[in-house]
JSON list of N, CA and C in Angstrom, two decimals:
[
{"chain": "A", "resi": 1, "resn": "MET", "atom": "N", "xyz": [-157.41, -101.80, 221.27]},
{"chain": "A", "resi": 1, "resn": "MET", "atom": "CA", "xyz": [-157.18, -102.33, 219.99]},
{"chain": "A", "resi": 1, "resn": "MET", "atom": "C", "xyz": [-156.57, -101.19, 219.15]},
{"chain": "A", "resi": 2, "resn": "THR", "atom": "N", "xyz": [-155.50, -101.53, 218.32]},
{"chain": "A", "resi": 2, "resn": "THR", "atom": "CA", "xyz": [-154.84, -100.53, 217.57]},
{"chain": "A", "resi": 2, "resn": "THR", "atom": "C", "xyz": [-155.62, -100.39, 216.29]},
{"chain": "A", "resi": 3, "resn": "GLU", "atom": "N", "xyz": [-155.89, -99.26, 215.70]},
{"chain": "A", "resi": 3, "resn": "GLU", "atom": "CA", "xyz": [-156.43, -99.01, 214.50]},
{"chain": "A", "resi": 3, "resn": "GLU", "atom": "C", "xyz": [-155.38, -98.83, 213.36]},
{"chain": "A", "resi": 4, "resn": "GLU", "atom": "N", "xyz": [-155.70, -99.08, 212.06]},
{"chain": "A", "resi": 4, "resn": "GLU", "atom": "CA", "xyz": [-154.71, -98.83, 211.01]},
{"chain": "A", "resi": 4, "resn": "GLU", "atom": "C", "xyz": [-154.46, -97.26, 210.86]},
{"chain": "A", "resi": 5, "resn": "PRO", "atom": "N", "xyz": [-153.31, -96.87, 210.45]},
{"chain": "A", "resi": 5, "resn": "PRO", "atom": "CA", "xyz": [-153.02, -95.49, 210.24]},
{"chain": "A", "resi": 5, "resn": "PRO", "atom": "C", "xyz": [-153.84, -94.98, 209.00]},
{"chain": "A", "resi": 6, "resn": "GLU", "atom": "N", "xyz": [-154.19, -93.78, 209.00]},
{"chain": "A", "resi": 6, "resn": "GLU", "atom": "CA", "xyz": [-154.88, -93.08, 207.79]},
{"chain": "A", "resi": 6, "resn": "GLU", "atom": "C", "xyz": [-153.56, -92.62, 207.04]},
{"chain": "A", "resi": 7, "resn": "ARG", "atom": "N", "xyz": [-153.81, -92.47, 205.65]},
{"chain": "A", "resi": 7, "resn": "ARG", "atom": "CA", "xyz": [-152.71, -92.08, 204.74]},
{"chain": "A", "resi": 7, "resn": "ARG", "atom": "C", "xyz": [-153.17, -90.60, 204.26]},
{"chain": "A", "resi": 8, "resn": "PRO", "atom": "N", "xyz": [-152.54, -89.61, 204.93]},
{"chain": "A", "resi": 8, "resn": "PRO", "atom": "CA", "xyz": [-152.86, -88.25, 204.62]},
{"chain": "A", "resi": 8, "resn": "PRO", "atom": "C", "xyz": [-152.42, -87.84, 203.20]},
{"chain": "A", "resi": 9, "resn": "GLN", "atom": "N", "xyz": [-151.27, -88.38, 202.83]},
{"chain": "A", "resi": 9, "resn": "GLN", "atom": "CA", "xyz": [-150.92, -88.07, 201.49]},
{"chain": "A", "resi": 9, "resn": "GLN", "atom": "C", "xyz": [-149.89, -89.17, 201.03]},
{"chain": "A", "resi": 10, "resn": "LEU", "atom": "N", "xyz": [-149.89, -89.50, 199.70]},
{"chain": "A", "resi": 10, "resn": "LEU", "atom": "CA", "xyz": [-148.97, -90.52, 199.18]},
{"chain": "A", "resi": 10, "resn": "LEU", "atom": "C", "xyz": [-147.69, -89.85, 198.57]},
{"chain": "A", "resi": 11, "resn": "SER", "atom": "N", "xyz": [-147.16, -89.03, 199.33]},
{"chain": "A", "resi": 11, "resn": "SER", "atom": "CA", "xyz": [-145.92, -88.36, 199.06]},
{"chain": "A", "resi": 11, "resn": "SER", "atom": "C", "xyz": [-145.44, -87.76, 200.23]},
{"chain": "A", "resi": 12, "resn": "PRO", "atom": "N", "xyz": [-144.09, -87.58, 200.22]},
{"chain": "A", "resi": 12, "resn": "PRO", "atom": "CA", "xyz": [-143.43, -87.07, 201.56]},
{"chain": "A", "resi": 12, "resn": "PRO", "atom": "C", "xyz": [-143.71, -85.49, 201.84]},
{"chain": "A", "resi": 13, "resn": "TYR", "atom": "N", "xyz": [-143.59, -85.19, 203.07]},
{"chain": "A", "resi": 13, "resn": "TYR", "atom": "CA", "xyz": [-143.61, -83.76, 203.52]},
{"chain": "A", "resi": 13, "resn": "TYR", "atom": "C", "xyz": [-142.27, -83.28, 203.52]},
{"chain": "A", "resi": 14, "resn": "GLN", "atom": "N", "xyz": [-142.01, -82.18, 202.85]},
{"chain": "A", "resi": 14, "resn": "GLN", "atom": "CA", "xyz": [-140.74, -81.46, 202.96]},
{"chain": "A", "resi": 14, "resn": "GLN", "atom": "C", "xyz": [-140.74, -80.41, 204.12]},
{"chain": "A", "resi": 15, "resn": "VAL", "atom": "N", "xyz": [-139.96, -80.71, 205.19]},
{"chain": "A", "resi": 15, "resn": "VAL", "atom": "CA", "xyz": [-139.93, -79.82, 206.31]},
{"chain": "A", "resi": 15, "resn": "VAL", "atom": "C", "xyz": [-138.49, -79.49, 206.66]},
{"chain": "A", "resi": 16, "resn": "GLN", "atom": "N", "xyz": [-138.33, -78.29, 207.27]},
{"chain": "A", "resi": 16, "resn": "GLN", "atom": "CA", "xyz": [-137.21, -77.84, 207.80]},
{"chain": "A", "resi": 16, "resn": "GLN", "atom": "C", "xyz": [-137.14, -78.32, 209.26]},
{"chain": "A", "resi": 17, "resn": "LEU", "atom": "N", "xyz": [-135.90, -79.05, 209.56]},
{"chain": "A", "resi": 17, "resn": "LEU", "atom": "CA", "xyz": [-135.58, -79.47, 210.98]},
{"chain": "A", "resi": 17, "resn": "LEU", "atom": "C", "xyz": [-134.58, -78.76, 211.57]},
{"chain": "A", "resi": 18, "resn": "GLU", "atom": "N", "xyz": [-134.61, -78.51, 212.92]},
{"chain": "A", "resi": 18, "resn": "GLU", "atom": "CA", "xyz": [-133.54, -77.71, 213.51]},
{"chain": "A", "resi": 18, "resn": "GLU", "atom": "C", "xyz": [-132.77, -78.66, 214.38]},
{"chain": "A", "resi": 19, "resn": "GLU", "atom": "N", "xyz": [-131.41, -78.63, 214.33]},
{"chain": "A", "resi": 19, "resn": "GLU", "atom": "CA", "xyz": [-130.63, -79.55, 215.03]},
{"chain": "A", "resi": 19, "resn": "GLU", "atom": "C", "xyz": [-130.91, -79.40, 216.53]},
{"chain": "A", "resi": 20, "resn": "GLY", "atom": "N", "xyz": [-131.14, -80.56, 217.26]},
{"chain": "A", "resi": 20, "resn": "GLY", "atom": "CA", "xyz": [-131.32, -80.61, 218.67]},
{"chain": "A", "resi": 20, "resn": "GLY", "atom": "C", "xyz": [-132.69, -80.47, 219.11]},
{"chain": "A", "resi": 21, "resn": "LYS", "atom": "N", "xyz": [-133.63, -80.06, 218.09]},
{"chain": "A", "resi": 21, "resn": "LYS", "atom": "CA", "xyz": [-135.14, -79.82, 218.48]},
{"chain": "A", "resi": 21, "resn": "LYS", "atom": "C", "xyz": [-135.83, -81.12, 218.38]},
{"chain": "A", "resi": 22, "resn": "ARG", "atom": "N", "xyz": [-136.72, -81.32, 219.44]},
{"chain": "A", "resi": 22, "resn": "ARG", "atom": "CA", "xyz": [-137.50, -82.49, 219.52]},
{"chain": "A", "resi": 22, "resn": "ARG", "atom": "C", "xyz": [-138.73, -82.36, 218.80]},
{"chain": "A", "resi": 23, "resn": "TYR", "atom": "N", "xyz": [-139.09, -83.36, 217.98]},
{"chain": "A", "resi": 23, "resn": "TYR", "atom": "CA", "xyz": [-140.34, -83.40, 217.11]},
{"chain": "A", "resi": 23, "resn": "TYR", "atom": "C", "xyz": [-141.21, -84.65, 217.49]},
{"chain": "A", "resi": 24, "resn": "ALA", "atom": "N", "xyz": [-142.38, -84.49, 217.28]},
{"chain": "A", "resi": 24, "resn": "ALA", "atom": "CA", "xyz": [-143.45, -85.69, 217.33]},
{"chain": "A", "resi": 24, "resn": "ALA", "atom": "C", "xyz": [-144.08, -85.95, 215.96]},
{"chain": "A", "resi": 25, "resn": "TRP", "atom": "N", "xyz": [-143.56, -86.92, 215.34]},
{"chain": "A", "resi": 25, "resn": "TRP", "atom": "CA", "xyz": [-144.03, -87.35, 213.99]},
{"chain": "A", "resi": 25, "resn": "TRP", "atom": "C", "xyz": [-145.32, -88.15, 214.14]},
{"chain": "A", "resi": 26, "resn": "CYS", "atom": "N", "xyz": [-146.39, -87.66, 213.40]},
{"chain": "A", "resi": 26, "resn": "CYS", "atom": "CA", "xyz": [-147.74, -88.28, 213.47]},
{"chain": "A", "resi": 26, "resn": "CYS", "atom": "C", "xyz": [-147.57, -89.64, 212.86]},
{"chain": "A", "resi": 27, "resn": "ARG", "atom": "N", "xyz": [-148.06, -90.68, 213.57]},
{"chain": "A", "resi": 27, "resn": "ARG", "atom": "CA", "xyz": [-147.97, -92.09, 212.99]},
{"chain": "A", "resi": 27, "resn": "ARG", "atom": "C", "xyz": [-149.42, -92.46, 212.58]},
{"chain": "A", "resi": 28, "resn": "CYS", "atom": "N", "xyz": [-150.50, -91.80, 213.23]},
{"chain": "A", "resi": 28, "resn": "CYS", "atom": "CA", "xyz": [-151.91, -92.29, 212.97]},
{"chain": "A", "resi": 28, "resn": "CYS", "atom": "C", "xyz": [-152.63, -91.65, 211.77]},
{"chain": "A", "resi": 29, "resn": "GLY", "atom": "N", "xyz": [-151.89, -90.60, 211.22]},
{"chain": "A", "resi": 29, "resn": "GLY", "atom": "CA", "xyz": [-152.29, -89.93, 210.03]},
{"chain": "A", "resi": 29, "resn": "GLY", "atom": "C", "xyz": [-153.55, -89.02, 210.10]},
{"chain": "A", "resi": 30, "resn": "ARG", "atom": "N", "xyz": [-154.00, -88.88, 211.34]},
{"chain": "A", "resi": 30, "resn": "ARG", "atom": "CA", "xyz": [-155.16, -88.00, 211.64]},
{"chain": "A", "resi": 30, "resn": "ARG", "atom": "C", "xyz": [-154.89, -86.58, 211.95]},
{"chain": "A", "resi": 31, "resn": "SER", "atom": "N", "xyz": [-153.62, -86.21, 212.30]},
{"chain": "A", "resi": 31, "resn": "SER", "atom": "CA", "xyz": [-153.21, -84.95, 212.61]},
{"chain": "A", "resi": 31, "resn": "SER", "atom": "C", "xyz": [-153.51, -83.86, 211.59]},
{"chain": "A", "resi": 32, "resn": "GLN", "atom": "N", "xyz": [-154.05, -82.70, 211.97]},
{"chain": "A", "resi": 32, "resn": "GLN", "atom": "CA", "xyz": [-154.32, -81.60, 211.06]},
{"chain": "A", "resi": 32, "resn": "GLN", "atom": "C", "xyz": [-153.03, -80.84, 210.82]},
{"chain": "A", "resi": 33, "resn": "LYS", "atom": "N", "xyz": [-151.93, -81.24, 211.55]},
{"chain": "A", "resi": 33, "resn": "LYS", "atom": "CA", "xyz": [-150.63, -80.43, 211.46]},
{"chain": "A", "resi": 33, "resn": "LYS", "atom": "C", "xyz": [-149.60, -81.32, 210.84]},
{"chain": "A", "resi": 34, "resn": "GLN", "atom": "N", "xyz": [-149.95, -82.16, 209.88]},
{"chain": "A", "resi": 34, "resn": "GLN", "atom": "CA", "xyz": [-149.05, -83.16, 209.17]},
{"chain": "A", "resi": 34, "resn": "GLN", "atom": "C", "xyz": [-147.81, -82.46, 208.83]},
{"chain": "A", "resi": 35, "resn": "PRO", "atom": "N", "xyz": [-146.65, -83.24, 209.00]},
{"chain": "A", "resi": 35, "resn": "PRO", "atom": "CA", "xyz": [-146.53, -84.55, 209.43]},
{"chain": "A", "resi": 35, "resn": "PRO", "atom": "C", "xyz": [-146.40, -84.62, 210.91]},
{"chain": "A", "resi": 36, "resn": "PHE", "atom": "N", "xyz": [-146.64, -83.66, 211.61]},
{"chain": "A", "resi": 36, "resn": "PHE", "atom": "CA", "xyz": [-146.48, -83.60, 212.96]},
{"chain": "A", "resi": 36, "resn": "PHE", "atom": "C", "xyz": [-147.62, -83.89, 213.79]},
{"chain": "A", "resi": 37, "resn": "CYS", "atom": "N", "xyz": [-147.63, -84.33, 215.01]},
{"chain": "A", "resi": 37, "resn": "CYS", "atom": "CA", "xyz": [-148.77, -84.70, 215.86]},
{"chain": "A", "resi": 37, "resn": "CYS", "atom": "C", "xyz": [-149.46, -83.45, 216.33]},
{"chain": "A", "resi": 38, "resn": "ASP", "atom": "N", "xyz": [-150.73, -83.52, 216.57]},
{"chain": "A", "resi": 38, "resn": "ASP", "atom": "CA", "xyz": [-151.55, -82.53, 216.99]},
{"chain": "A", "resi": 38, "resn": "ASP", "atom": "C", "xyz": [-152.54, -83.15, 218.24]},
{"chain": "A", "resi": 39, "resn": "GLY", "atom": "N", "xyz": [-152.29, -84.46, 218.53]},
{"chain": "A", "resi": 39, "resn": "GLY", "atom": "CA", "xyz": [-153.09, -85.10, 219.56]},
{"chain": "A", "resi": 39, "resn": "GLY", "atom": "C", "xyz": [-154.29, -85.80, 219.04]},
{"chain": "A", "resi": 40, "resn": "ALA", "atom": "N", "xyz": [-154.44, -85.92, 217.71]},
{"chain": "A", "resi": 40, "resn": "ALA", "atom": "CA", "xyz": [-155.71, -86.39, 217.05]},
{"chain": "A", "resi": 40, "resn": "ALA", "atom": "C", "xyz": [-155.63, -88.00, 217.17]},
{"chain": "A", "resi": 41, "resn": "HIS", "atom": "N", "xyz": [-154.50, -88.55, 217.62]},
{"chain": "A", "resi": 41, "resn": "HIS", "atom": "CA", "xyz": [-154.37, -89.98, 217.81]},
{"chain": "A", "resi": 41, "resn": "HIS", "atom": "C", "xyz": [-155.11, -90.52, 219.01]},
{"chain": "A", "resi": 42, "resn": "ALA", "atom": "N", "xyz": [-155.60, -89.86, 219.92]},
{"chain": "A", "resi": 42, "resn": "ALA", "atom": "CA", "xyz": [-156.39, -90.24, 221.09]},
{"chain": "A", "resi": 42, "resn": "ALA", "atom": "C", "xyz": [-157.38, -91.31, 220.68]},
{"chain": "A", "resi": 43, "resn": "GLY", "atom": "N", "xyz": [-157.21, -92.37, 221.40]},
{"chain": "A", "resi": 43, "resn": "GLY", "atom": "CA", "xyz": [-158.25, -93.40, 221.24]},
{"chain": "A", "resi": 43, "resn": "GLY", "atom": "C", "xyz": [-157.95, -94.50, 220.12]},
{"chain": "A", "resi": 44, "resn": "THR", "atom": "N", "xyz": [-156.83, -94.11, 219.27]},
{"chain": "A", "resi": 44, "resn": "THR", "atom": "CA", "xyz": [-156.51, -95.01, 218.00]},
{"chain": "A", "resi": 44, "resn": "THR", "atom": "C", "xyz": [-155.61, -96.12, 218.54]},
{"chain": "A", "resi": 45, "resn": "GLY", "atom": "N", "xyz": [-154.76, -96.01, 219.67]},
{"chain": "A", "resi": 45, "resn": "GLY", "atom": "CA", "xyz": [-153.85, -96.95, 220.05]},
{"chain": "A", "resi": 45, "resn": "GLY", "atom": "C", "xyz": [-152.51, -96.68, 219.31]},
{"chain": "A", "resi": 46, "resn": "ILE", "atom": "N", "xyz": [-152.46, -95.63, 218.60]},
{"chain": "A", "resi": 46, "resn": "ILE", "atom": "CA", "xyz": [-151.20, -95.26, 217.69]},
{"chain": "A", "resi": 46, "resn": "ILE", "atom": "C", "xyz": [-150.61, -94.04, 218.46]},
{"chain": "A", "resi": 47, "resn": "GLU", "atom": "N", "xyz": [-149.36, -94.15, 218.94]},
{"chain": "A", "resi": 47, "resn": "GLU", "atom": "CA", "xyz": [-148.70, -92.92, 219.53]},
{"chain": "A", "resi": 47, "resn": "GLU", "atom": "C", "xyz": [-147.80, -92.30, 218.45]},
{"chain": "A", "resi": 48, "resn": "PRO", "atom": "N", "xyz": [-147.53, -91.13, 218.64]},
{"chain": "A", "resi": 48, "resn": "PRO", "atom": "CA", "xyz": [-146.49, -90.37, 217.65]},
{"chain": "A", "resi": 48, "resn": "PRO", "atom": "C", "xyz": [-145.10, -90.86, 218.01]},
{"chain": "A", "resi": 49, "resn": "LEU", "atom": "N", "xyz": [-144.28, -90.69, 216.97]},
{"chain": "A", "resi": 49, "resn": "LEU", "atom": "CA", "xyz": [-142.94, -91.18, 217.18]},
{"chain": "A", "resi": 49, "resn": "LEU", "atom": "C", "xyz": [-141.98, -89.80, 217.57]},
{"chain": "A", "resi": 50, "resn": "MET", "atom": "N", "xyz": [-141.49, -89.83, 218.72]},
{"chain": "A", "resi": 50, "resn": "MET", "atom": "CA", "xyz": [-140.63, -88.79, 219.19]},
{"chain": "A", "resi": 50, "resn": "MET", "atom": "C", "xyz": [-139.25, -88.82, 218.68]},
{"chain": "A", "resi": 51, "resn": "PHE", "atom": "N", "xyz": [-138.72, -87.73, 218.05]},
{"chain": "A", "resi": 51, "resn": "PHE", "atom": "CA", "xyz": [-137.35, -87.91, 217.59]},
{"chain": "A", "resi": 51, "resn": "PHE", "atom": "C", "xyz": [-136.79, -86.56, 217.71]},
{"chain": "A", "resi": 52, "resn": "THR", "atom": "N", "xyz": [-135.52, -86.37, 217.90]},
{"chain": "A", "resi": 52, "resn": "THR", "atom": "CA", "xyz": [-134.62, -85.22, 218.02]},
{"chain": "A", "resi": 52, "resn": "THR", "atom": "C", "xyz": [-133.70, -85.11, 216.79]},
{"chain": "A", "resi": 53, "resn": "ALA", "atom": "N", "xyz": [-133.90, -84.03, 215.98]},
{"chain": "A", "resi": 53, "resn": "ALA", "atom": "CA", "xyz": [-133.14, -83.85, 214.74]},
{"chain": "A", "resi": 53, "resn": "ALA", "atom": "C", "xyz": [-131.67, -83.71, 215.06]},
{"chain": "A", "resi": 54, "resn": "GLU", "atom": "N", "xyz": [-130.98, -84.51, 214.21]},
{"chain": "A", "resi": 54, "resn": "GLU", "atom": "CA", "xyz": [-129.47, -84.63, 214.49]},
{"chain": "A", "resi": 54, "resn": "GLU", "atom": "C", "xyz": [-128.73, -83.48, 213.95]},
{"chain": "A", "resi": 55, "resn": "ARG", "atom": "N", "xyz": [-129.42, -82.79, 212.79]},
{"chain": "A", "resi": 55, "resn": "ARG", "atom": "CA", "xyz": [-128.74, -81.58, 212.28]},
{"chain": "A", "resi": 55, "resn": "ARG", "atom": "C", "xyz": [-129.91, -80.68, 211.66]},
{"chain": "A", "resi": 56, "resn": "THR", "atom": "N", "xyz": [-129.57, -79.55, 211.41]},
{"chain": "A", "resi": 56, "resn": "THR", "atom": "CA", "xyz": [-130.50, -78.53, 210.75]},
{"chain": "A", "resi": 56, "resn": "THR", "atom": "C", "xyz": [-130.39, -78.99, 209.23]},
{"chain": "A", "resi": 57, "resn": "GLU", "atom": "N", "xyz": [-131.67, -79.30, 208.72]},
{"chain": "A", "resi": 57, "resn": "GLU", "atom": "CA", "xyz": [-131.69, -79.67, 207.32]},
{"chain": "A", "resi": 57, "resn": "GLU", "atom": "C", "xyz": [-133.18, -79.65, 206.81]},
{"chain": "A", "resi": 58, "resn": "MET", "atom": "N", "xyz": [-133.28, -79.66, 205.49]},
{"chain": "A", "resi": 58, "resn": "MET", "atom": "CA", "xyz": [-134.54, -79.81, 204.87]},
{"chain": "A", "resi": 58, "resn": "MET", "atom": "C", "xyz": [-134.73, -81.36, 204.77]},
{"chain": "A", "resi": 59, "resn": "ALA", "atom": "N", "xyz": [-135.63, -81.93, 205.41]},
{"chain": "A", "resi": 59, "resn": "ALA", "atom": "CA", "xyz": [-135.99, -83.39, 205.42]},
{"chain": "A", "resi": 59, "resn": "ALA", "atom": "C", "xyz": [-137.24, -83.79, 204.69]},
{"chain": "A", "resi": 60, "resn": "LEU", "atom": "N", "xyz": [-137.30, -85.04, 204.25]},
{"chain": "A", "resi": 60, "resn": "LEU", "atom": "CA", "xyz": [-138.53, -85.56, 203.61]},
{"chain": "A", "resi": 60, "resn": "LEU", "atom": "C", "xyz": [-139.24, -86.52, 204.70]},
{"chain": "A", "resi": 61, "resn": "LEU", "atom": "N", "xyz": [-140.17, -86.07, 205.28]},
{"chain": "A", "resi": 61, "resn": "LEU", "atom": "CA", "xyz": [-140.86, -87.09, 206.30]},
{"chain": "A", "resi": 61, "resn": "LEU", "atom": "C", "xyz": [-142.06, -87.69, 205.62]},
{"chain": "A", "resi": 62, "resn": "CYS", "atom": "N", "xyz": [-142.18, -89.05, 206.02]},
{"chain": "A", "resi": 62, "resn": "CYS", "atom": "CA", "xyz": [-143.23, -89.79, 205.40]},
{"chain": "A", "resi": 62, "resn": "CYS", "atom": "C", "xyz": [-144.62, -89.28, 205.58]},
{"chain": "A", "resi": 63, "resn": "GLY", "atom": "N", "xyz": [-145.38, -89.40, 204.39]},
{"chain": "A", "resi": 63, "resn": "GLY", "atom": "CA", "xyz": [-146.83, -88.86, 204.50]},
{"chain": "A", "resi": 63, "resn": "GLY", "atom": "C", "xyz": [-147.80, -90.11, 204.35]},
{"chain": "A", "resi": 64, "resn": "CYS", "atom": "N", "xyz": [-147.19, -91.25, 203.86]},
{"chain": "A", "resi": 64, "resn": "CYS", "atom": "CA", "xyz": [-148.11, -92.42, 203.62]},
{"chain": "A", "resi": 64, "resn": "CYS", "atom": "C", "xyz": [-148.25, -93.31, 204.98]},
{"chain": "A", "resi": 65, "resn": "LYS", "atom": "N", "xyz": [-147.33, -92.97, 205.90]},
{"chain": "A", "resi": 65, "resn": "LYS", "atom": "CA", "xyz": [-147.30, -93.68, 207.24]},
{"chain": "A", "resi": 65, "resn": "LYS", "atom": "C", "xyz": [-146.98, -95.14, 207.00]},
{"chain": "A", "resi": 66, "resn": "ASP", "atom": "N", "xyz": [-146.19, -95.62, 205.96]},
{"chain": "A", "resi": 66, "resn": "ASP", "atom": "CA", "xyz": [-145.93, -96.93, 205.60]},
{"chain": "A", "resi": 66, "resn": "ASP", "atom": "C", "xyz": [-144.40, -97.21, 205.44]},
{"chain": "A", "resi": 67, "resn": "THR", "atom": "N", "xyz": [-143.59, -96.07, 205.73]},
{"chain": "A", "resi": 67, "resn": "THR", "atom": "CA", "xyz": [-142.09, -96.09, 205.62]},
{"chain": "A", "resi": 67, "resn": "THR", "atom": "C", "xyz": [-141.57, -97.21, 206.59]},
{"chain": "A", "resi": 68, "resn": "GLY", "atom": "N", "xyz": [-140.33, -97.66, 206.11]},
{"chain": "A", "resi": 68, "resn": "GLY", "atom": "CA", "xyz": [-139.52, -98.63, 206.96]},
{"chain": "A", "resi": 68, "resn": "GLY", "atom": "C", "xyz": [-138.48, -97.94, 207.68]},
{"chain": "A", "resi": 69, "resn": "ASP", "atom": "N", "xyz": [-138.42, -96.59, 207.45]},
{"chain": "A", "resi": 69, "resn": "ASP", "atom": "CA", "xyz": [-137.35, -95.78, 208.23]},
{"chain": "A", "resi": 69, "resn": "ASP", "atom": "C", "xyz": [-138.04, -94.60, 208.78]},
{"chain": "A", "resi": 70, "resn": "PRO", "atom": "N", "xyz": [-139.02, -94.80, 209.71]},
{"chain": "A", "resi": 70, "resn": "PRO", "atom": "CA", "xyz": [-139.77, -93.63, 210.24]},
{"chain": "A", "resi": 70, "resn": "PRO", "atom": "C", "xyz": [-138.76, -92.75, 211.07]},
{"chain": "A", "resi": 71, "resn": "PRO", "atom": "N", "xyz": [-138.99, -91.43, 211.03]},
{"chain": "A", "resi": 71, "resn": "PRO", "atom": "CA", "xyz": [-140.09, -90.65, 210.37]},
{"chain": "A", "resi": 71, "resn": "PRO", "atom": "C", "xyz": [-139.90, -90.23, 208.87]},
{"chain": "A", "resi": 72, "resn": "TYR", "atom": "N", "xyz": [-138.63, -90.83, 208.44]},
{"chain": "A", "resi": 72, "resn": "TYR", "atom": "CA", "xyz": [-138.21, -90.35, 207.11]},
{"chain": "A", "resi": 72, "resn": "TYR", "atom": "C", "xyz": [-138.81, -91.23, 205.99]},
{"chain": "A", "resi": 73, "resn": "CYS", "atom": "N", "xyz": [-139.10, -90.46, 204.90]},
{"chain": "A", "resi": 73, "resn": "CYS", "atom": "CA", "xyz": [-139.61, -91.19, 203.67]},
{"chain": "A", "resi": 73, "resn": "CYS", "atom": "C", "xyz": [-138.45, -92.19, 203.15]},
{"chain": "A", "resi": 74, "resn": "ASP", "atom": "N", "xyz": [-138.87, -93.28, 202.77]},
{"chain": "A", "resi": 74, "resn": "ASP", "atom": "CA", "xyz": [-138.02, -94.32, 202.22]},
{"chain": "A", "resi": 74, "resn": "ASP", "atom": "C", "xyz": [-138.59, -94.75, 200.73]},
{"chain": "A", "resi": 75, "resn": "GLY", "atom": "N", "xyz": [-139.62, -94.05, 200.25]},
{"chain": "A", "resi": 75, "resn": "GLY", "atom": "CA", "xyz": [-140.15, -94.38, 199.04]},
{"chain": "A", "resi": 75, "resn": "GLY", "atom": "C", "xyz": [-141.26, -95.52, 199.04]},
{"chain": "A", "resi": 76, "resn": "SER", "atom": "N", "xyz": [-141.52, -95.91, 200.31]},
{"chain": "A", "resi": 76, "resn": "SER", "atom": "CA", "xyz": [-142.70, -96.88, 200.31]},
{"chain": "A", "resi": 76, "resn": "SER", "atom": "C", "xyz": [-143.98, -96.53, 199.57]},
{"chain": "A", "resi": 77, "resn": "HIS", "atom": "N", "xyz": [-144.17, -95.23, 199.56]},
{"chain": "A", "resi": 77, "resn": "HIS", "atom": "CA", "xyz": [-145.42, -94.70, 198.85]},
{"chain": "A", "resi": 77, "resn": "HIS", "atom": "C", "xyz": [-145.60, -95.05, 197.42]},
{"chain": "A", "resi": 78, "resn": "MET", "atom": "N", "xyz": [-144.37, -95.35, 196.88]},
{"chain": "A", "resi": 78, "resn": "MET", "atom": "CA", "xyz": [-144.31, -95.81, 195.40]},
{"chain": "A", "resi": 78, "resn": "MET", "atom": "C", "xyz": [-144.90, -97.15, 195.10]},
{"chain": "A", "resi": 79, "resn": "LEU", "atom": "N", "xyz": [-145.07, -97.92, 196.26]},
{"chain": "A", "resi": 79, "resn": "LEU", "atom": "CA", "xyz": [-145.54, -99.38, 196.09]},
{"chain": "A", "resi": 79, "resn": "LEU", "atom": "C", "xyz": [-146.96, -99.48, 196.51]},
{"chain": "A", "resi": 80, "resn": "LEU", "atom": "N", "xyz": [-147.70, -98.31, 196.94]},
{"chain": "A", "resi": 80, "resn": "LEU", "atom": "CA", "xyz": [-148.93, -98.31, 197.40]},
{"chain": "A", "resi": 80, "resn": "LEU", "atom": "C", "xyz": [-150.02, -98.28, 196.26]}
]
């Protein structure tokens, strides 16, 4: 059974991404290394989203786990 994700914060995380580097974005909200996965999802039925940065940039990654454009913030937190 899949649990509902926790909402670690109702605003995005500003992070520096490096072009070509692979990241694991936390979908469950339990990670202590937000917005990235630390394995805390074990047993939740929620897996991290693996993605590769297309360019080196400062990015806003979702903190509320409700984005329609994971892992990026799309402003969904404004509706919660």
